[in-house]
Short mmCIF file of N, CA, C and O in Angstrom, two decimals:
data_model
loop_
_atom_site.label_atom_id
_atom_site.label_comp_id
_atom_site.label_asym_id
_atom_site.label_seq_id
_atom_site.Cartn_x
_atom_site.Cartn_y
_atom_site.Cartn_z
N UNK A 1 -9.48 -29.37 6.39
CA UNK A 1 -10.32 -28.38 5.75
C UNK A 1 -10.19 -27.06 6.51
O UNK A 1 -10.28 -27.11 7.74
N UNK A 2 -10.01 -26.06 5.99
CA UNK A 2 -9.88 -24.55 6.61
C UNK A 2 -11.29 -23.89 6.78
O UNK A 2 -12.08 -23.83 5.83
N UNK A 3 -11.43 -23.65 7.36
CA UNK A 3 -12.33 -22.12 7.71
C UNK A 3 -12.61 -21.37 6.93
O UNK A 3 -11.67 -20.68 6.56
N UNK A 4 -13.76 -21.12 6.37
CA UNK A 4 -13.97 -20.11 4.99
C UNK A 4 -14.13 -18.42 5.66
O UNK A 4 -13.84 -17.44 4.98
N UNK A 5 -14.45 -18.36 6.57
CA UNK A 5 -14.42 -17.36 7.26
C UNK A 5 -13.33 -17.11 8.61
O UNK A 5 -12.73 -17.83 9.41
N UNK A 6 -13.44 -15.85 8.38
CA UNK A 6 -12.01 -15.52 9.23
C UNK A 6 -12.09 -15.63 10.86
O UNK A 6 -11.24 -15.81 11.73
N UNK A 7 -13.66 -15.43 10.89
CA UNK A 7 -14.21 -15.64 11.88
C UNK A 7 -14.57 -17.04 12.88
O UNK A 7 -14.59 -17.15 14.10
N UNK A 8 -14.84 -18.06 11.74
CA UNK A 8 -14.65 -19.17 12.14
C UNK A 8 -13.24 -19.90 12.45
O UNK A 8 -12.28 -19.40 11.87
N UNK A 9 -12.99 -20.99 13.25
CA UNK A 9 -12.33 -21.59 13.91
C UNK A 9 -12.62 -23.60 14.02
O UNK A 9 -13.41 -24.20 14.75
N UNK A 10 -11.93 -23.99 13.33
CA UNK A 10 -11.96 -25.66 13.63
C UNK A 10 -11.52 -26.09 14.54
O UNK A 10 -10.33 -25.94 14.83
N UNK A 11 -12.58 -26.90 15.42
CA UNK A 11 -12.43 -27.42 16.68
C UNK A 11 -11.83 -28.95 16.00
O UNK A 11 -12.12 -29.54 14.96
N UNK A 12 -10.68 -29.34 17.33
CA UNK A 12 -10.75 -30.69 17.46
C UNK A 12 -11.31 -31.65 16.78
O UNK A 12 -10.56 -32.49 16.29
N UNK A 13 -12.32 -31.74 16.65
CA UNK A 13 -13.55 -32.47 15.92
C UNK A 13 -13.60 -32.16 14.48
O UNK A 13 -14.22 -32.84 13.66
N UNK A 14 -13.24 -31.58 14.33
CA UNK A 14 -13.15 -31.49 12.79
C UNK A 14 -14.81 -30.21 12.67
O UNK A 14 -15.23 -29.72 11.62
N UNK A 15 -15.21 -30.05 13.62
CA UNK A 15 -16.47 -29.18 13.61
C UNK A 15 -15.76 -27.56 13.19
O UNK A 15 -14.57 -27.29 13.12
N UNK A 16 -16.87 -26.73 12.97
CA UNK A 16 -16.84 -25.69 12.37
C UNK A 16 -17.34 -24.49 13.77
O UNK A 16 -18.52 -24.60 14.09
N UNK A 17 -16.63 -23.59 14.44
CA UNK A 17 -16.97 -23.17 15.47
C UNK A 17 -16.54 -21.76 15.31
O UNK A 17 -15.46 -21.23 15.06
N UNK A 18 -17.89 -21.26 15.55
CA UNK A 18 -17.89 -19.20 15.54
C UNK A 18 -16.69 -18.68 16.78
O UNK A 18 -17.12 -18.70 17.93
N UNK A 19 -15.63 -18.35 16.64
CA UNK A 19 -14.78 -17.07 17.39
C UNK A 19 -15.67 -15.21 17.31
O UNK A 19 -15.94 -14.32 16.51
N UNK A 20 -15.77 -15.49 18.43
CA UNK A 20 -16.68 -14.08 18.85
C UNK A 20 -15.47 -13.55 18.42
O UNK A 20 -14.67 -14.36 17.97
N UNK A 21 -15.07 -12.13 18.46
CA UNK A 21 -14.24 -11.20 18.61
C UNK A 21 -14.74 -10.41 19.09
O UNK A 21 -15.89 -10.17 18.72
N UNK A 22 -14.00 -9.39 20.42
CA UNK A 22 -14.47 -8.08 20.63
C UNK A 22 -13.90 -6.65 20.16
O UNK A 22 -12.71 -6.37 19.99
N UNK A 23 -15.10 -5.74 19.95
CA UNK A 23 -14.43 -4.77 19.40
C UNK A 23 -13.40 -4.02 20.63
O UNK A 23 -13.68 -4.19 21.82
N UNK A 24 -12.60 -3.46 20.36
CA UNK A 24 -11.26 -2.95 20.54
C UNK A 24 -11.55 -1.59 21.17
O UNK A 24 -10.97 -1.30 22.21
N UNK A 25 -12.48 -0.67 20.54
CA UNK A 25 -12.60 0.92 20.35
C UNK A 25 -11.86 1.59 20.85
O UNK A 25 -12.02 2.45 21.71
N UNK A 26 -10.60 1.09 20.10
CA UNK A 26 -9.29 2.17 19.69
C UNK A 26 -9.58 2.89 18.30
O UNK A 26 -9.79 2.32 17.23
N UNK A 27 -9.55 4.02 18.49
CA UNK A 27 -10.02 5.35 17.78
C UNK A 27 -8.90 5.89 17.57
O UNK A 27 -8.98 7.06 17.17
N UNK A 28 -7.51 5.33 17.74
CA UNK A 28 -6.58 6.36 17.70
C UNK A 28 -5.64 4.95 17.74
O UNK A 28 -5.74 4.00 18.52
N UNK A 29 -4.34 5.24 16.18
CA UNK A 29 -3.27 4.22 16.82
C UNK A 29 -2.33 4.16 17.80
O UNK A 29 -2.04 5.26 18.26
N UNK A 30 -1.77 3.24 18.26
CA UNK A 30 -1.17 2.84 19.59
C UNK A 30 0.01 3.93 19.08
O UNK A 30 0.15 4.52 18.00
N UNK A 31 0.74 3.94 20.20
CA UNK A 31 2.06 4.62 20.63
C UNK A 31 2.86 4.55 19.12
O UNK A 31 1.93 4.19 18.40
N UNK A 32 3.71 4.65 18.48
CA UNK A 32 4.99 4.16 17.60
C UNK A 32 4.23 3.66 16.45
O UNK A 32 4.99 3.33 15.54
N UNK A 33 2.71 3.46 16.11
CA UNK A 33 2.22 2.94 14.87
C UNK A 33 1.94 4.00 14.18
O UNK A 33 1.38 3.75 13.11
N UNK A 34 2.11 5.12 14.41
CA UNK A 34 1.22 5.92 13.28
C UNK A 34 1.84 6.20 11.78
O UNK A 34 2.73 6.99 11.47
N UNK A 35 1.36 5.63 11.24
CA UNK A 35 1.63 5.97 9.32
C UNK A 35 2.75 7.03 9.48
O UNK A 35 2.62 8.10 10.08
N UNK A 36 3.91 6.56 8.84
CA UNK A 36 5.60 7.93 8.84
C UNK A 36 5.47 7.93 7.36
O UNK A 36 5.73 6.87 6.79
N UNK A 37 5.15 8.87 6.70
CA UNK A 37 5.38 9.40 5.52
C UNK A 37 6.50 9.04 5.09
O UNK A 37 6.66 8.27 4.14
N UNK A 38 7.63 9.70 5.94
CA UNK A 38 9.04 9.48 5.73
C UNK A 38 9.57 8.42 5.41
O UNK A 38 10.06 8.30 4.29
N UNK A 39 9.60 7.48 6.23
CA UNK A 39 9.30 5.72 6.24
C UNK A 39 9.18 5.41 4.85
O UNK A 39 10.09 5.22 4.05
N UNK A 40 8.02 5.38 4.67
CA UNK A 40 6.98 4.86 3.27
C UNK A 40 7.91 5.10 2.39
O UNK A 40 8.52 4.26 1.72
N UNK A 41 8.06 6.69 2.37
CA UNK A 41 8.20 6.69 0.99
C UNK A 41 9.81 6.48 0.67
O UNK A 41 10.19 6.13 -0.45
N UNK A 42 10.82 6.75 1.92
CA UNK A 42 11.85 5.94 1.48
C UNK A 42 11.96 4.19 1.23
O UNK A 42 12.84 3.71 0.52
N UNK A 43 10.95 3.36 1.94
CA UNK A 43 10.48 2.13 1.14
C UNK A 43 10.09 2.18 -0.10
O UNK A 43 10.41 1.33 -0.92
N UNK A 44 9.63 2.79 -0.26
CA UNK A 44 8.70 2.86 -1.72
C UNK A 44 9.79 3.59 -2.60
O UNK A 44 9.51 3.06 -3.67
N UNK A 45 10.51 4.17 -2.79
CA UNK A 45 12.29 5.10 -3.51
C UNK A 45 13.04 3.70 -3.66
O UNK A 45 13.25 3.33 -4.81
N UNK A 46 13.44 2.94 -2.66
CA UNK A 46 14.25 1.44 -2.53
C UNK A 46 13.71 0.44 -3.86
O UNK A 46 14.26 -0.28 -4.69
N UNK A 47 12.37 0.83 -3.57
CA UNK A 47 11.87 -0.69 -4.21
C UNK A 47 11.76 0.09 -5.62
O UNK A 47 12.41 -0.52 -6.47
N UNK A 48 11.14 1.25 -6.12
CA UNK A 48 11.64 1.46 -7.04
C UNK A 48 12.65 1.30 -8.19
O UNK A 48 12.69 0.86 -9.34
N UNK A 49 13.41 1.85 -7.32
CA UNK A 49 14.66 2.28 -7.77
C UNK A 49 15.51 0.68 -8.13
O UNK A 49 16.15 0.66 -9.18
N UNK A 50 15.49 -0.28 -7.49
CA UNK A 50 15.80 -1.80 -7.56
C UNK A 50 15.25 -2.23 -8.78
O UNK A 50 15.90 -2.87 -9.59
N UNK A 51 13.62 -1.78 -9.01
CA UNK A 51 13.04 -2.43 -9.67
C UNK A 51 12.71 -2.39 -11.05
O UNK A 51 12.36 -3.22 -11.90
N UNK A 52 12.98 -0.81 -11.01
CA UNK A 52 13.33 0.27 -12.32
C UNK A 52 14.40 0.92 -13.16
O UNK A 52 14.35 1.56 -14.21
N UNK A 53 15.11 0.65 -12.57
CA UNK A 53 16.43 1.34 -12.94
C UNK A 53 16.79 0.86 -14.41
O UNK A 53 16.63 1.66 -15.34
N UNK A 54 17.24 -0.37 -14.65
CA UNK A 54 17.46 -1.18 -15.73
C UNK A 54 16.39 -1.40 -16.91
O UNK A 54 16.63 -2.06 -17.93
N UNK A 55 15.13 -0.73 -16.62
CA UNK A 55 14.39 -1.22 -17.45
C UNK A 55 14.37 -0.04 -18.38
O UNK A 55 14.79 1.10 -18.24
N UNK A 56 13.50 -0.92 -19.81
CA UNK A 56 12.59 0.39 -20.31
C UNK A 56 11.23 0.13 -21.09
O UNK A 56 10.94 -1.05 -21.27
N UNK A 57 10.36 1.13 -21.58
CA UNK A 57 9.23 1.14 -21.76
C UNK A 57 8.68 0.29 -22.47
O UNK A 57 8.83 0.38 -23.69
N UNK A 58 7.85 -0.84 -21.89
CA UNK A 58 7.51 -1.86 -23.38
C UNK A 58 5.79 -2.05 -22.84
O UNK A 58 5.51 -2.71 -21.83
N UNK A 59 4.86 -1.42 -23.60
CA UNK A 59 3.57 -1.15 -22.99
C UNK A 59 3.12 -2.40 -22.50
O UNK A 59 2.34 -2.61 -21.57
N UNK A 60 3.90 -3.48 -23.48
CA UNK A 60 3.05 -5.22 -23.43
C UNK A 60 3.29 -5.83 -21.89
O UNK A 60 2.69 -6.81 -21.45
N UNK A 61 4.55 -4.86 -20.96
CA UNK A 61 4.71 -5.61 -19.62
C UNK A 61 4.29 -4.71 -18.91
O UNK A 61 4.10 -5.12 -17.76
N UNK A 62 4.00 -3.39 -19.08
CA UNK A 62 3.31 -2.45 -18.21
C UNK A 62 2.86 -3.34 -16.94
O UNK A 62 3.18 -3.83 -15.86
N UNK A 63 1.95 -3.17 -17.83
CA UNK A 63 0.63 -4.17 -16.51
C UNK A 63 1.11 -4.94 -15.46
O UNK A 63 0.91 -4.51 -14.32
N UNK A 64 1.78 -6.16 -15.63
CA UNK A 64 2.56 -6.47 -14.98
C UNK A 64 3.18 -6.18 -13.91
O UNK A 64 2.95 -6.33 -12.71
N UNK A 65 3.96 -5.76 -14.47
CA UNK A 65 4.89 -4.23 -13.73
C UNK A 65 4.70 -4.24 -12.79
O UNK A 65 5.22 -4.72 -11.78
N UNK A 66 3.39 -3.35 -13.16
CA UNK A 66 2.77 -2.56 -12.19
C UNK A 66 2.02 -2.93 -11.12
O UNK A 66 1.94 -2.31 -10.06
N UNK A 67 1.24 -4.35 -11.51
CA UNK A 67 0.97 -4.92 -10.39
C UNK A 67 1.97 -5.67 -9.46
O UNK A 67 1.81 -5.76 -8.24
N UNK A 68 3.03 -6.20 -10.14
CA UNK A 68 4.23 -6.54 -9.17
C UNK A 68 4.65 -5.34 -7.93
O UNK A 68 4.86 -5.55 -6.73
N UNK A 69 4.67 -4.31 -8.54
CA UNK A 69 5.02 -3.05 -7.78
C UNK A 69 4.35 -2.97 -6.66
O UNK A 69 4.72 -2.96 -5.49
N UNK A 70 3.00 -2.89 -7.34
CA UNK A 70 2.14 -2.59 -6.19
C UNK A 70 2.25 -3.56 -5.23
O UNK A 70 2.16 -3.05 -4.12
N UNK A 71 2.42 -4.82 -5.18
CA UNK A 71 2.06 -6.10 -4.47
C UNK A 71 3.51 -5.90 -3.35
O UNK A 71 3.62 -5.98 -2.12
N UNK A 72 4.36 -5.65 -4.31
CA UNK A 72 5.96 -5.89 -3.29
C UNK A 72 6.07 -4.11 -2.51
O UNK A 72 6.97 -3.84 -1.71
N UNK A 73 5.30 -3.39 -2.81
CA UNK A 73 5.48 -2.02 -1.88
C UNK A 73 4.21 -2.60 -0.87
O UNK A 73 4.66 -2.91 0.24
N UNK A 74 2.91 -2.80 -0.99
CA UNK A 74 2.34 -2.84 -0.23
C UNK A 74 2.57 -4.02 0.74
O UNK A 74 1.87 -3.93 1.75
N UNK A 75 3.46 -5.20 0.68
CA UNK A 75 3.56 -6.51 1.58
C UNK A 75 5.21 -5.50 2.48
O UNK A 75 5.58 -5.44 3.66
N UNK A 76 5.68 -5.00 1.40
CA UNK A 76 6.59 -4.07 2.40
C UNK A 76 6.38 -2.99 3.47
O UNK A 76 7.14 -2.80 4.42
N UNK A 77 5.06 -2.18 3.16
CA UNK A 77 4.58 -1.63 4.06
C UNK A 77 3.88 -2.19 4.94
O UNK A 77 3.96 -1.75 6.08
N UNK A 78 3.20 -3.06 4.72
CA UNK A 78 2.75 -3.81 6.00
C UNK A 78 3.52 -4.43 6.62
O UNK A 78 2.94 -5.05 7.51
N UNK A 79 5.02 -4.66 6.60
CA UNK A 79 5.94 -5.26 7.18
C UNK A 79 6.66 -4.63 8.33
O UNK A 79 7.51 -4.99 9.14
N UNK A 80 5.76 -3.21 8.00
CA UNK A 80 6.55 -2.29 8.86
C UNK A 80 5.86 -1.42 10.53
O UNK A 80 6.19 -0.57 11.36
N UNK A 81 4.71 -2.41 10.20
CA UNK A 81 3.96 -2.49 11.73
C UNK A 81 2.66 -1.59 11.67
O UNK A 81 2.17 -1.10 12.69
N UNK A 82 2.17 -1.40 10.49
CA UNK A 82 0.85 -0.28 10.64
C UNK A 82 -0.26 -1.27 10.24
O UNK A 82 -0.82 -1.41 9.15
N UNK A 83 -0.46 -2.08 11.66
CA UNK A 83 -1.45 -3.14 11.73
C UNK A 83 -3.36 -2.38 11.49
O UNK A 83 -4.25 -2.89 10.80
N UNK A 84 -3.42 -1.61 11.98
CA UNK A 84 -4.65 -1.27 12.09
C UNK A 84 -4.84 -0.27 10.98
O UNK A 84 -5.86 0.41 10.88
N UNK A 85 -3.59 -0.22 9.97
CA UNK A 85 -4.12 0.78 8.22
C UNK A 85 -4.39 -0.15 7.17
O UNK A 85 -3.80 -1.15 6.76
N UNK A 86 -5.50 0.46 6.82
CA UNK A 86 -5.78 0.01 5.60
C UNK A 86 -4.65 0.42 4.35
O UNK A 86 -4.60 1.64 4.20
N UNK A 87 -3.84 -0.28 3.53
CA UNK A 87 -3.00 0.37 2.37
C UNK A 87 -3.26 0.01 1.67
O UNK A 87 -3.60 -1.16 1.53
N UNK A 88 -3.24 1.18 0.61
CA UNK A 88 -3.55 1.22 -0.87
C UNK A 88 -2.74 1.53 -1.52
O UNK A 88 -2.04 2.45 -1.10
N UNK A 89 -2.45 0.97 -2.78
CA UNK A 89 -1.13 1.37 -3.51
C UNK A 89 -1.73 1.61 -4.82
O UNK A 89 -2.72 0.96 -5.15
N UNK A 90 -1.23 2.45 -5.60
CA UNK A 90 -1.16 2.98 -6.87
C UNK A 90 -0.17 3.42 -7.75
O UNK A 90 0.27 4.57 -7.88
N UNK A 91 0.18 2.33 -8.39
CA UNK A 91 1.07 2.58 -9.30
C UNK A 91 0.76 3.09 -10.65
O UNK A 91 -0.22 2.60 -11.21
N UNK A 92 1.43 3.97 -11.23
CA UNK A 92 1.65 4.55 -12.46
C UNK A 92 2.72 4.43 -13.34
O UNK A 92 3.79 4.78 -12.86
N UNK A 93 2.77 3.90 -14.85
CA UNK A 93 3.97 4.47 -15.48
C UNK A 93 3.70 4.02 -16.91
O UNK A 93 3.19 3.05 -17.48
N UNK A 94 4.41 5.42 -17.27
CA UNK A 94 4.35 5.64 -18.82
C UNK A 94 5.70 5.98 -19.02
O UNK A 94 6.60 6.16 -18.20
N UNK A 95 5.67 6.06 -20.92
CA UNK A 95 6.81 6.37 -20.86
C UNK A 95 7.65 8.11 -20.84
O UNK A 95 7.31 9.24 -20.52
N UNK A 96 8.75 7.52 -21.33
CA UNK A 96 9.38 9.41 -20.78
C UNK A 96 9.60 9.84 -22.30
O UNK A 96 10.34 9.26 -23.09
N UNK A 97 8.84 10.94 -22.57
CA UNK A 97 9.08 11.09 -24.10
C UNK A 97 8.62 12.77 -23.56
O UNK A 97 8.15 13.42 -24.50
N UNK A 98 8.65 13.25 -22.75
CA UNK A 98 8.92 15.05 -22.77
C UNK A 98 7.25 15.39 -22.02
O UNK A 98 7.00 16.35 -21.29
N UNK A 99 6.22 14.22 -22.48
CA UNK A 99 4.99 14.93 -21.60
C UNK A 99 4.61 15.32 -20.43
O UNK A 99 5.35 15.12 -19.47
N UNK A 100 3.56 15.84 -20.29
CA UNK A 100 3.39 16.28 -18.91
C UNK A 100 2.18 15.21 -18.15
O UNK A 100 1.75 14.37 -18.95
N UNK A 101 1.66 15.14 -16.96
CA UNK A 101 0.92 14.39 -16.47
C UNK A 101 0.67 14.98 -14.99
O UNK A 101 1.34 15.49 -14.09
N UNK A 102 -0.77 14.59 -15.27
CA UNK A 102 -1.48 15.46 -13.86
C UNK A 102 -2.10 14.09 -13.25
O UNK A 102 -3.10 13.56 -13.74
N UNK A 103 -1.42 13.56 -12.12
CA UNK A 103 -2.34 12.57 -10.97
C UNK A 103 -3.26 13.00 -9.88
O UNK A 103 -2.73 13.71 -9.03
N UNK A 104 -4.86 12.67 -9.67
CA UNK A 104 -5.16 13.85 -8.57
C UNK A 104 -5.76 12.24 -8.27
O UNK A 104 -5.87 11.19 -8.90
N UNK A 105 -6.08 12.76 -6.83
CA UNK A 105 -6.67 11.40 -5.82
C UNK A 105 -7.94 12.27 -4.92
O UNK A 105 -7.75 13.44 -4.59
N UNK A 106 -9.04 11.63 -4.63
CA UNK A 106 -9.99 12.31 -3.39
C UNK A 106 -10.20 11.43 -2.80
O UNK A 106 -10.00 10.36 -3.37
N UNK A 107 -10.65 11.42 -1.53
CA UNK A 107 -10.81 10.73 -0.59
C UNK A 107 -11.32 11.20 0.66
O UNK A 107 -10.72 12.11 1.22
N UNK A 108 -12.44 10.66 1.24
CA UNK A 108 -12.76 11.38 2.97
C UNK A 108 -11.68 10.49 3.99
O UNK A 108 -11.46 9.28 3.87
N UNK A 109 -11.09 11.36 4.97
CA UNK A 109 -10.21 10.59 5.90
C UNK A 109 -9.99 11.38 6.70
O UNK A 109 -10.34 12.53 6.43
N UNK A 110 -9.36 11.13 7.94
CA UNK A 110 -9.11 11.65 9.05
C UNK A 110 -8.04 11.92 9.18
O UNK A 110 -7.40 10.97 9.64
N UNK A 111 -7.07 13.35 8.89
CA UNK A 111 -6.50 14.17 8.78
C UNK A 111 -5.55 13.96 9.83
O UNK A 111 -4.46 14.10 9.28
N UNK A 112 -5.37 13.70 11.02
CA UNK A 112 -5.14 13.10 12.44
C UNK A 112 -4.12 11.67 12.07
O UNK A 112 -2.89 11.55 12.08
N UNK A 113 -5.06 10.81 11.78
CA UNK A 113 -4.58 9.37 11.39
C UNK A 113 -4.13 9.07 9.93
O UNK A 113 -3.51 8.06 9.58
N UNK A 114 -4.52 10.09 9.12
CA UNK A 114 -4.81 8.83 7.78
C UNK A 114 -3.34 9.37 7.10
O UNK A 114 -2.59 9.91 7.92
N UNK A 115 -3.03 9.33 6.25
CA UNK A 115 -1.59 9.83 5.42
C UNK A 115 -1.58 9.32 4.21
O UNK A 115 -2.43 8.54 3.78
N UNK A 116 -0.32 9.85 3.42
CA UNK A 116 0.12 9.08 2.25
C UNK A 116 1.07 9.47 2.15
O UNK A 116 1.41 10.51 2.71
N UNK A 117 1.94 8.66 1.27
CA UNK A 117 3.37 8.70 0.50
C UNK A 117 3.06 9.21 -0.96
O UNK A 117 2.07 9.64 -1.54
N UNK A 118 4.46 8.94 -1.28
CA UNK A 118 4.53 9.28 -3.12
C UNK A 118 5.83 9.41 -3.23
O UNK A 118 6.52 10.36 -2.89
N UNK A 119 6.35 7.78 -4.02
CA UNK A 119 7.46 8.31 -4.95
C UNK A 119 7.51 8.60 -5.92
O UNK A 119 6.45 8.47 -6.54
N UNK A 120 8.74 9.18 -6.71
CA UNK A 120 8.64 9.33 -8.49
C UNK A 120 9.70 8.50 -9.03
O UNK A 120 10.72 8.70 -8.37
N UNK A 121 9.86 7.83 -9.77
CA UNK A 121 11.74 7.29 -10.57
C UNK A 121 11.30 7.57 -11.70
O UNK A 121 10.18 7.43 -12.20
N UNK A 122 12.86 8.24 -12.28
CA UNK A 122 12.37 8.41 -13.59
C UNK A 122 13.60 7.83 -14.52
O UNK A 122 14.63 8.30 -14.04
N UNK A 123 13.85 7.20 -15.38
CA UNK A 123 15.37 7.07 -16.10
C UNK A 123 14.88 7.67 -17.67
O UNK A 123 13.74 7.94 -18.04
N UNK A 124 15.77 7.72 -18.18
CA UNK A 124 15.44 8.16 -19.55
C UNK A 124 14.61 7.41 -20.65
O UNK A 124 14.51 7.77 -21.82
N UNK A 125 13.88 6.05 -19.94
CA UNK A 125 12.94 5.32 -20.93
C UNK A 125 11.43 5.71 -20.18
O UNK A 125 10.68 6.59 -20.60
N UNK A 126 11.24 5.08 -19.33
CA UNK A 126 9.63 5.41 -18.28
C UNK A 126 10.25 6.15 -17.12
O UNK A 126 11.44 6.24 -16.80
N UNK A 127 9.01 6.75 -16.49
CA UNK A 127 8.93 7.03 -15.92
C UNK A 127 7.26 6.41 -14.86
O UNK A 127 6.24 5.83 -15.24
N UNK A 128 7.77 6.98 -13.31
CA UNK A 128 6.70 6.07 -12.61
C UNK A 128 6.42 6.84 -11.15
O UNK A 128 7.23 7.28 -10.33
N UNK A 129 5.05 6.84 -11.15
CA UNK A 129 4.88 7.36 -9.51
C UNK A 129 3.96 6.35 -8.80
O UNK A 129 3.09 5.75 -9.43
N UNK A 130 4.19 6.15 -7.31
CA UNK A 130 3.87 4.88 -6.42
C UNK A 130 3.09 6.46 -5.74
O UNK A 130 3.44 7.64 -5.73
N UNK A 131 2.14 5.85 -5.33
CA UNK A 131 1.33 6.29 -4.07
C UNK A 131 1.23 5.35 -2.80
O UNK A 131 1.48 4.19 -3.12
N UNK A 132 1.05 5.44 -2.01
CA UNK A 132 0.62 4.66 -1.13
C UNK A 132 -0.22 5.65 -0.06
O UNK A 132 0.28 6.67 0.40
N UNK A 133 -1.74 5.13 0.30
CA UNK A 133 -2.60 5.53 1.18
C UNK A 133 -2.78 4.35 2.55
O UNK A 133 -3.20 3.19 2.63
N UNK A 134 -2.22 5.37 3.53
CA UNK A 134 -2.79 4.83 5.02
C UNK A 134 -3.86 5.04 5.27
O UNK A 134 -3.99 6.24 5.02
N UNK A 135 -5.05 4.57 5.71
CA UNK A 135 -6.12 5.05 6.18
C UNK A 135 -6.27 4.05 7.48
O UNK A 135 -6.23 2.82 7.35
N UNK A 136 -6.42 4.58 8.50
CA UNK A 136 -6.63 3.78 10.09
C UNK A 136 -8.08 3.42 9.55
O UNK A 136 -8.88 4.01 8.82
N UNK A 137 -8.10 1.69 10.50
CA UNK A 137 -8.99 1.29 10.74
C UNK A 137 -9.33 1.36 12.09
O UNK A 137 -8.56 0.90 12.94
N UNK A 138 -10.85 2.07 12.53
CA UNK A 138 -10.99 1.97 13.99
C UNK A 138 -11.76 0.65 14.28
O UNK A 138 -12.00 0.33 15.44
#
């Protein structure tokens, strides 16, 4: 039987036992972790571009899609060592028929730590933009 909490820990015994944790109060990420824009969003161009290229617009798999997208950019960005960010991914896509489209995002964050990406792919059926938001956890 597992642990329903992340916090808990199964002893030997098959008993159910609290893991204290202490807080950390790192306010700032370590050396080499901090969110690279650059990084991201050439991850996020790769996986695109792999994942889009061949296709085209069929509203009934949208959804899909899009949550696949999101799932395989964000297990990719966390692969890439930004243990203490929170990521958020947002995928978009419609199709390409000449319109225009305005994406806006708000958010409070720490200017210092926090970041984001953004790719675009576009082929001549859809088109698609990935966001991805770092936000440090202290």
């Amino acid at each position: 039987m597992a642990a329903k909490n992340p916090t808990e820990v199964l002893a030997a015994d098959g008993q159910q036992r609290v893991k204290i944790l202490n807080p950390t109060y790192q306010m700032k990420p370590r050396e080499g972790t901090k969110f690279l824009k650059r990084d991201v969003e050439m991850t996020m161009s790769a996986i695109l571009q792999k994942k889009l290229q061949d296709k085209e617009y069929d509203p009934a798999e949208q959804g899909t899609l899009t949550k696949e997208l999101c799932t395989e950019i964000q297990t990719a960005v966390k692969k890439m060592g930004y243990d203490r960010y929170k990521i958020v991914i947002q995928v978009n896509i419609t199709e390409a028929k000449g319109q225009g489209i305005r994406i806006a995002s708000r958010c409070l964050w720490d200017p210092d730590q926090d970041n984001f990406a953004e790719s675009v792919f576009k082929n001549q059926h859809l088109w698609c933009c990935a966001l991805c938001f770092g936000c440090y956890w202290e």
